[in-house]
CSV table of C-alpha atoms and ligand atoms in Angstrom, one decimal:
chain,number,residue,atom,x,y,z
A,781,MET,CA,-10.0,39.6,64.7
A,782,ALA,CA,-9.3,42.8,63.0
A,783,LEU,CA,-10.8,45.5,64.0
A,784,SER,CA,-12.9,48.5,62.8
A,785,PRO,CA,-10.9,51.1,60.7
A,786,PRO,CA,-11.3,54.6,61.9
A,787,THR,CA,-14.6,56.4,60.0
A,788,ARG,CA,-13.3,59.5,58.5
A,789,VAL,CA,-10.2,59.4,56.7
A,790,VAL,CA,-8.3,62.1,56.1
A,791,HIS,CA,-5.0,60.8,54.8
A,792,SER,CA,-3.7,57.3,53.1
A,793,VAL,CA,-0.2,56.0,52.9
A,794,VAL,CA,0.0,53.1,50.5
A,795,VAL,CA,3.0,50.9,50.9
A,796,PRO,CA,3.9,48.0,48.4
A,797,VAL,CA,5.7,45.6,51.6
A,798,TYR,CA,7.6,43.1,48.7
A,799,ASP,CA,9.6,40.4,51.2
A,800,GLU,CA,11.0,43.5,53.9
A,801,ALA,CA,9.8,41.6,57.0
A,802,ASP,CA,13.3,42.6,57.6
A,803,GLY,CA,12.9,46.6,58.3
A,804,ILE,CA,8.1,46.6,59.0
A,805,ASP,CA,8.0,46.8,62.1
A,806,GLU,CA,10.7,50.0,61.9
A,807,PHE,CA,9.2,51.2,58.9
A,808,HIS,CA,5.4,51.4,61.1
A,809,ALA,CA,6.8,53.6,63.7
A,810,ARG,CA,8.2,55.5,61.9
A,811,CYS,CA,5.7,56.7,60.1
A,812,SER,CA,2.7,56.2,62.6
A,813,ALA,CA,5.1,58.1,64.2
A,814,ALA,CA,5.0,60.7,60.8
A,815,MET,CA,1.2,60.8,61.2
A,816,THR,CA,0.3,60.5,64.5
A,817,ALA,CA,2.3,64.3,64.4
A,818,LEU,CA,-0.3,65.9,61.1
A,819,GLY,CA,-2.5,64.9,64.2
A,820,GLU,CA,-5.4,64.0,61.7
A,821,PRO,CA,-6.9,60.2,61.0
A,822,TYR,CA,-4.8,58.3,58.7
A,823,GLU,CA,-4.8,55.1,57.2
A,824,ILE,CA,-1.9,53.1,56.4
A,825,VAL,CA,-2.6,50.5,53.8
A,826,TYR,CA,0.4,47.7,53.1
A,827,VAL,CA,-0.1,45.9,50.5
A,828,ASP,CA,1.3,42.9,49.9
A,829,ASP,CA,3.4,41.7,46.3
A,830,GLY,CA,3.7,38.1,47.1
A,831,SER,CA,6.2,38.3,49.6
A,832,ARG,CA,7.7,35.3,50.2
A,833,ASP,CA,10.0,35.8,53.8
A,834,GLY,CA,6.7,35.6,56.4
A,835,SER,CA,5.9,39.9,55.5
A,836,TRP,CA,2.8,38.4,55.4
A,837,ARG,CA,2.7,37.6,58.7
A,838,ARG,CA,4.2,40.4,59.7
A,839,LEU,CA,1.7,43.0,58.3
A,840,GLU,CA,-1.5,41.0,60.2
A,841,ALA,CA,0.5,41.0,63.5
A,842,LEU,CA,0.0,45.8,62.2
A,843,ARG,CA,-3.4,45.2,61.9
A,844,GLU,CA,-4.0,43.6,65.9
A,845,ARG,CA,-2.1,46.0,67.5
A,846,ASP,CA,-2.9,49.8,65.3
A,847,LEU,CA,-6.6,50.3,63.6
A,848,ALA,CA,-4.9,52.6,61.1
A,849,VAL,CA,-3.2,49.7,59.5
A,850,ARG,CA,-5.3,48.7,56.4
A,851,LEU,CA,-3.8,45.5,54.0
A,852,VAL,CA,-4.5,44.1,50.4
A,853,ARG,CA,-2.3,41.0,50.0
A,854,LEU,CA,-1.7,40.0,46.4
A,855,SER,CA,-2.5,36.6,45.2
A,856,ARG,CA,1.5,36.5,43.8
A,857,ASN,CA,3.8,38.4,43.6
A,858,PHE,CA,2.4,42.1,40.0
A,859,GLY,CA,6.2,44.3,40.3
A,860,HIS,CA,6.4,47.5,42.6
A,861,GLN,CA,4.2,49.9,39.5
A,862,ILE,CA,1.3,47.1,39.8
A,863,ALA,CA,1.2,47.1,43.6
A,864,ILE,CA,1.2,50.5,44.1
A,865,SER,CA,-2.7,51.4,41.9
A,866,ALA,CA,-4.4,48.7,44.2
A,867,GLY,CA,-3.0,50.6,47.5
A,868,ILE,CA,-4.4,53.1,45.3
A,869,ALA,CA,-7.1,52.0,44.1
A,870,HIS,CA,-7.5,50.5,48.6
A,871,THR,CA,-7.2,54.6,49.7
A,872,VAL,CA,-10.3,55.9,51.0
A,873,GLY,CA,-8.5,59.3,52.2
A,874,GLU,CA,-8.9,63.7,51.2
A,875,THR,CA,-4.7,62.6,50.5
A,876,VAL,CA,-3.0,59.2,49.3
A,877,CYS,CA,0.7,59.9,50.1
A,878,VAL,CA,2.8,56.6,47.9
A,879,ILE,CA,6.2,56.3,50.2
A,880,ASP,CA,8.6,53.1,50.0
A,881,ALA,CA,9.0,50.0,52.6
A,882,ASP,CA,12.3,50.1,53.2
A,883,LEU,CA,12.9,54.2,54.8
A,884,GLN,CA,14.6,54.6,51.8
A,885,ASP,CA,11.6,57.8,52.1
A,886,PRO,CA,12.0,59.0,55.6
A,887,PRO,CA,7.8,59.2,56.8
A,888,GLU,CA,8.6,62.6,58.1
A,889,VAL,CA,8.5,64.2,55.3
A,890,ILE,CA,4.8,63.3,54.5
A,891,GLY,CA,3.4,66.6,57.2
A,892,GLU,CA,5.5,68.9,54.0
A,893,LEU,CA,4.3,66.9,51.2
A,894,VAL,CA,0.7,67.3,53.3
A,895,ALA,CA,1.4,71.0,54.0
A,896,ARG,CA,2.1,71.7,49.9
A,897,TRP,CA,-1.7,70.3,49.5
A,898,HIS,CA,-2.8,72.5,51.9
A,899,GLU,CA,-1.5,75.1,49.7
A,900,GLY,CA,-4.1,73.8,47.1
A,901,ALA,CA,-1.7,71.4,44.9
A,902,ASP,CA,-3.1,67.6,43.3
A,903,ILE,CA,0.0,66.0,43.1
A,904,VAL,CA,3.0,67.2,45.6
A,905,TYR,CA,6.4,65.1,44.2
A,906,ALA,CA,8.6,65.2,46.8
A,907,VAL,CA,11.9,65.6,44.6
A,908,ARG,CA,15.0,64.0,45.9
A,909,ARG,CA,18.0,66.6,46.1
A,910,GLU,CA,20.9,64.3,47.0
A,911,ARG,CA,21.2,60.0,47.7
A,912,HIS,CA,23.2,58.7,50.2
A,913,GLU,CA,22.6,55.3,48.6
A,914,GLN,CA,25.4,52.5,47.9
A,915,SER,CA,25.8,51.9,44.9
A,916,ARG,CA,26.7,54.6,42.7
A,917,PHE,CA,26.0,52.4,39.8
A,918,LYS,CA,22.3,52.5,40.7
A,919,THR,CA,22.2,56.8,40.9
A,920,ALA,CA,24.6,57.2,37.3
A,921,SER,CA,21.9,55.3,35.9
A,922,ALA,CA,18.3,56.1,37.2
A,923,SER,CA,20.2,60.8,36.6
A,924,ALA,CA,21.0,59.4,33.1
A,925,PHE,CA,17.4,57.8,32.7
A,926,TYR,CA,15.8,60.8,33.9
A,927,ARG,CA,17.3,62.7,31.3
A,928,LEU,CA,16.4,60.5,29.0
A,929,MET,CA,12.8,60.4,30.0
A,930,ARG,CA,12.4,64.4,29.4
A,931,TRP,CA,13.0,64.1,25.9
A,932,LEU,CA,12.0,60.9,25.0
A,933,SER,CA,7.6,61.6,26.6
A,934,GLU,CA,5.8,64.0,25.4
A,935,VAL,CA,4.5,64.6,29.6
A,936,ASP,CA,6.6,66.9,31.3
A,937,ILE,CA,8.1,63.8,33.4
A,938,PRO,CA,9.6,65.5,36.7
A,939,VAL,CA,13.1,64.7,36.6
A,940,ASP,CA,14.4,62.8,40.8
A,941,ALA,CA,11.5,62.2,41.2
A,942,GLY,CA,10.1,58.6,42.4
A,943,ASP,CA,7.6,57.4,43.3
A,944,PHE,CA,7.0,58.8,46.7
A,945,ARG,CA,4.5,61.4,46.1
A,946,LEU,CA,1.0,62.7,47.6
A,947,LEU,CA,-2.0,62.6,45.0
A,948,SER,CA,-5.2,64.7,45.7
A,949,ARG,CA,-8.5,62.3,46.2
A,950,ARG,CA,-9.6,64.0,43.4
A,951,ALA,CA,-5.6,62.7,41.4
A,952,ALA,CA,-6.1,59.5,42.9
A,953,ASP,CA,-9.2,58.1,41.1
A,954,ALA,CA,-8.1,59.5,38.3
A,955,LEU,CA,-4.7,57.2,38.2
A,956,VAL,CA,-7.8,54.2,39.2
A,957,ALA,CA,-9.2,54.8,36.7
A,958,MET,CA,-6.9,54.8,34.4
A,959,PRO,CA,-6.5,51.3,32.6
A,960,GLU,CA,-3.1,50.7,31.0
A,961,HIS,CA,-1.1,47.0,31.8
A,962,ASP,CA,2.2,48.8,31.0
A,963,ARG,CA,2.1,50.4,33.9
A,964,TYR,CA,4.5,53.1,34.5
A,965,VAL,CA,3.3,55.2,37.8
A,966,ARG,CA,5.3,58.7,37.1
A,967,GLY,CA,4.8,58.6,34.0
A,968,MET,CA,1.3,58.8,34.0
A,969,VAL,CA,0.4,61.1,37.1
A,970,ALA,CA,2.6,63.4,35.5
A,971,TRP,CA,-0.2,63.0,32.3
A,972,LEU,CA,-3.5,64.0,34.7
A,973,GLY,CA,-1.7,67.3,34.7
A,974,PHE,CA,-3.3,69.2,37.9
A,975,THR,CA,-1.7,72.5,40.4
A,976,THR,CA,1.5,70.5,41.8
A,977,ALA,CA,3.3,71.0,43.4
A,978,GLU,CA,7.5,70.0,45.1
A,979,VAL,CA,9.3,69.4,48.8
A,980,SER,CA,12.6,68.3,47.9
A,981,TYR,CA,13.9,65.7,50.8
A,982,VAL,CA,17.7,62.9,51.0
A,983,ARG,CA,17.4,59.7,49.8
A,984,ASP,CA,18.3,57.2,52.3
A,985,ALA,CA,20.0,54.2,52.0
A,986,ARG,CA,17.5,51.0,52.4
A,987,HIS,CA,16.5,50.1,56.2
A,988,ALA,CA,16.9,46.6,55.4
A,989,GLY,CA,17.0,44.1,53.2
A,990,GLN,CA,18.2,44.0,50.0
A,991,THR,CA,16.8,46.2,46.8
A,992,LYS,CA,13.8,44.6,45.1
A,993,TYR,CA,15.1,46.3,41.9
A,994,PRO,CA,18.1,44.3,39.5
A,995,LEU,CA,19.6,45.6,36.3
A,996,THR,CA,16.9,43.5,34.9
A,997,LYS,CA,13.3,45.0,36.0
A,998,MET,CA,15.4,48.8,36.4
A,999,VAL,CA,16.1,47.8,32.1
A,1000,ARG,CA,12.5,47.0,32.0
A,1001,LEU,CA,10.9,49.5,33.7
A,1002,ALA,CA,13.0,51.2,32.0
A,1003,LEU,CA,11.6,50.3,28.3
A,1004,ASP,CA,8.2,50.4,30.2
A,1005,GLY,CA,8.1,54.6,30.6
A,1006,ILE,CA,9.1,54.7,27.6
A,1007,MET,CA,7.4,52.9,24.9
A,1008,ALA,CA,4.2,54.2,27.4
A,1009,PHE,CA,4.6,57.6,27.3
A,1010,SER,CA,6.3,58.5,23.7
A,1011,VAL,CA,6.2,57.4,19.5
A,1012,ARG,CA,9.3,58.9,19.7
A,1013,PRO,CA,11.6,55.6,19.2
A,1014,LEU,CA,8.8,54.5,15.8
A,1015,ARG,CA,10.0,57.9,15.1
A,1016,LEU,CA,13.0,57.6,15.4
A,1017,ALA,CA,13.0,54.3,13.5
A,1018,THR,CA,11.9,56.3,9.9
A,1019,VAL,CA,14.5,58.4,10.7
A,1020,MET,CA,17.2,56.8,10.4
A,1021,GLY,CA,15.5,54.7,7.6
A,1022,PHE,CA,15.4,57.8,5.7
A,1023,VAL,CA,19.3,59.4,6.2
A,1024,VAL,CA,19.9,54.9,5.6
A,1025,SER,CA,18.0,55.3,1.7
A,1026,ALA,CA,19.3,59.2,1.0
A,1027,SER,CA,23.3,58.3,1.7
A,1028,ALA,CA,22.7,54.7,-0.5
A,1029,PHE,CA,21.1,56.9,-2.8
A,1030,ALA,CA,24.3,59.1,-2.7
A,1031,ALA,CA,26.3,56.3,-2.5
A,1032,ALA,CA,25.4,54.8,-5.5
A,1033,ILE,CA,24.8,58.0,-8.1
A,1034,VAL,CA,28.1,58.6,-6.7
A,1035,LEU,CA,29.6,55.2,-7.9
A,1036,THR,CA,26.9,55.4,-11.0
A,1037,ILE,CA,29.4,58.0,-11.9
A,1038,LEU,CA,32.6,56.8,-11.1
A,1039,ARG,CA,32.2,53.6,-13.0
A,1040,LEU,CA,31.4,54.6,-16.1
A,1041,ALA,CA,34.7,56.8,-15.9
A,1042,GLY,CA,35.8,54.0,-15.1
A,1043,HIS,CA,38.2,54.2,-12.0
A,1044,ILE,CA,36.0,51.0,-10.3
A,1045,SER,CA,36.1,47.9,-12.2
A,1046,VAL,CA,34.1,45.4,-12.0
A,1047,VAL,CA,35.5,43.0,-9.1
A,1048,GLN,CA,36.4,45.9,-6.3
A,1049,GLY,CA,33.9,47.4,-4.3
A,1050,TRP,CA,33.1,44.0,-3.3
A,1051,THR,CA,33.7,45.1,0.7
A,1052,SER,CA,31.6,48.1,0.2
A,1053,LEU,CA,29.1,46.4,-0.6
A,1054,ALA,CA,29.0,44.1,2.0
A,1055,VAL,CA,29.1,46.6,4.5
A,1056,LEU,CA,25.8,48.3,2.9
A,1057,VAL,CA,24.3,45.5,2.9
A,1058,LEU,CA,25.1,44.7,6.5
A,1059,LEU,CA,24.5,48.0,8.2
A,1060,LEU,CA,20.6,48.2,6.7
A,1061,ALA,CA,20.0,44.6,7.6
A,1062,GLY,CA,20.9,46.1,11.4
A,1063,VAL,CA,19.2,49.0,11.0
A,1064,GLN,CA,15.7,46.3,9.4
A,1065,LEU,CA,16.3,44.5,12.3
A,1066,ILE,CA,16.7,47.2,15.0
A,1067,THR,CA,12.9,48.6,13.8
A,1068,VAL,CA,11.1,45.2,14.2
A,1069,GLY,CA,12.3,45.3,17.2
A,1070,VAL,CA,11.1,48.4,17.9
A,1071,LEU,CA,7.7,48.1,16.0
A,1072,GLY,CA,7.9,44.5,18.0
A,1073,GLU,CA,7.9,45.8,21.5
A,1074,TYR,CA,5.4,48.3,20.9
A,1075,VAL,CA,3.1,46.1,19.4
A,1076,GLY,CA,3.8,42.8,21.9
A,1077,ARG,CA,2.3,46.6,24.4
A,1078,ILE,CA,-0.8,46.2,21.9
A,1079,TYR,CA,-1.9,42.7,22.7
A,1080,ASN,CA,-1.1,42.7,26.2
A,1081,GLU,CA,-3.9,45.4,26.4
A,1082,VAL,CA,-6.4,44.4,24.1
A,1083,ARG,CA,-6.1,40.8,26.7
A,1084,ARG,CA,-8.4,42.9,29.2
A,1085,ARG,CA,-6.8,41.0,32.3
A,1086,PRO,CA,-7.3,42.2,35.8
A,1087,LEU,CA,-4.6,44.5,36.1
A,1088,TYR,CA,-4.0,42.1,40.3
A,1089,LEU,CA,-6.3,39.8,41.8
A,1090,VAL,CA,-5.5,40.4,45.4
A,1091,ARG,CA,-5.6,37.3,47.7
A,1092,ASP,CA,-6.6,38.4,51.0
A,1093,THR,CA,-7.8,42.4,52.2
A,1094,ASP,CA,-10.1,43.9,54.8
A,1095,GLU,CA,-13.5,44.1,54.5
A,1096,ARG,CA,-13.8,47.2,53.6
A,1097,GLY,CA,-11.0,46.5,50.4
A,1098,ARG,CA,-12.6,46.0,46.8
A,1099,ASP,CA,-11.1,42.6,45.2
A,1100,VAL,CA,-10.6,42.6,41.5
A,1101,GLY,CA,-8.5,45.8,40.8
A,1102,SER,CA,-10.2,46.5,37.2
B,1414,LIG,N1,8.1,46.0,45.8
B,1414,LIG,C1,7.2,45.7,45.2
B,1414,LIG,N2,7.0,44.7,44.4
B,1414,LIG,C2,8.3,44.7,43.2
B,1414,LIG,C3,9.4,44.8,44.3
B,1414,LIG,C4,9.2,46.2,45.3
B,1414,LIG,O1,5.9,45.6,45.7
B,1414,LIG,O2,8.0,43.9,42.8
B,1414,LIG,C5,8.6,47.3,47.3
B,1414,LIG,C6,9.8,47.3,47.8
B,1414,LIG,O3,8.8,46.2,49.1
B,1414,LIG,C7,9.7,48.5,48.7
B,1414,LIG,C8,9.6,49.6,47.3
B,1414,LIG,O4,8.2,48.8,46.6
B,1414,LIG,O5,9.2,49.1,49.3
B,1414,LIG,C9,10.2,49.8,46.3
B,1414,LIG,O6,11.4,48.0,46.3
B,1414,LIG,P1,13.2,49.3,46.1
B,1414,LIG,O7,13.0,49.2,47.7
B,1414,LIG,O8,13.3,46.9,46.1
B,1414,LIG,O9,13.2,49.5,44.9
B,1414,LIG,P2,14.8,50.7,45.1
B,1414,LIG,O10,14.7,51.1,46.7
B,1414,LIG,O11,16.1,49.8,44.8
B,1414,LIG,O12,15.0,51.2,43.9
B,1415,LIG,MG1,14.1,50.7,48.2
């Protein structure tokens, strides 16, 4: 039997949960302690993103014990970025903090984020100063990706800031009002503008369980980030087309002159021809592929499906995302 949540909420914490049964109790203990220390009413909104390992039962047990816990259960696994969006849509606090459930982002840092909010910031990024993680590949690939994104993207997305951050109520509402399906929340937050601030922290190793971001999901997130925030790949395709056409034109002139001057015979030059044809075919296929990525995303948007479906929630939650 669910108890009624606290009436006035100042701080909301959003926690996406996907198969985190082993770590969730420890997370909750640390997060509650950190929030209680702030001395203002808070809620912790857990979003179960279609977990298959009993996370939901653990979360229900937490809700029985703790009035500050609110739950949203999505109808299936929609992915980290959508789980975050669903969680934000269900918060009521004046601040909204997004944090992972695996204790890689220390909940104690929330106090520092809130301090910046008190100083007037609408968006406070938690920037990773150091990473104490096992996989060197992950650290290196993430770092390369953030830098590539900065070069490609039209909005200024902070380097080395993940999804751990605080939003003011108006920033959170603006984010919820953005309807796009390919959600790259970091980019969307950067697009919002408003006053921003930064807090640096040390990213720990995962407390329990495995990463839910295998290479395929990381590549997918990277593509979403690039495609949703930049048309530069399209421009690169155009530039590539110009470069190849110009070289082909120059080659045509040179070869014609050489031919007329009698320096090359008819049969010679087959190899260079073959190479040119292959090169052109490759460039064209890449370009079509880039176009296809954008067209696919447009298709995704125009179907206008809801972002996610909720299977279970407490009485104050909204039921369907828009
Ligand atoms: N997560 C989620 N849905 C997914 C994948 C991950 O809600 O499809 C959650 C996960 O439970 C965790 C957070 O998102 O709280 C970050 O995931 P993870 O720690 O696996 O990513 P990493 O830190 O390895 O990048
Ligand atoms: Mg993690």
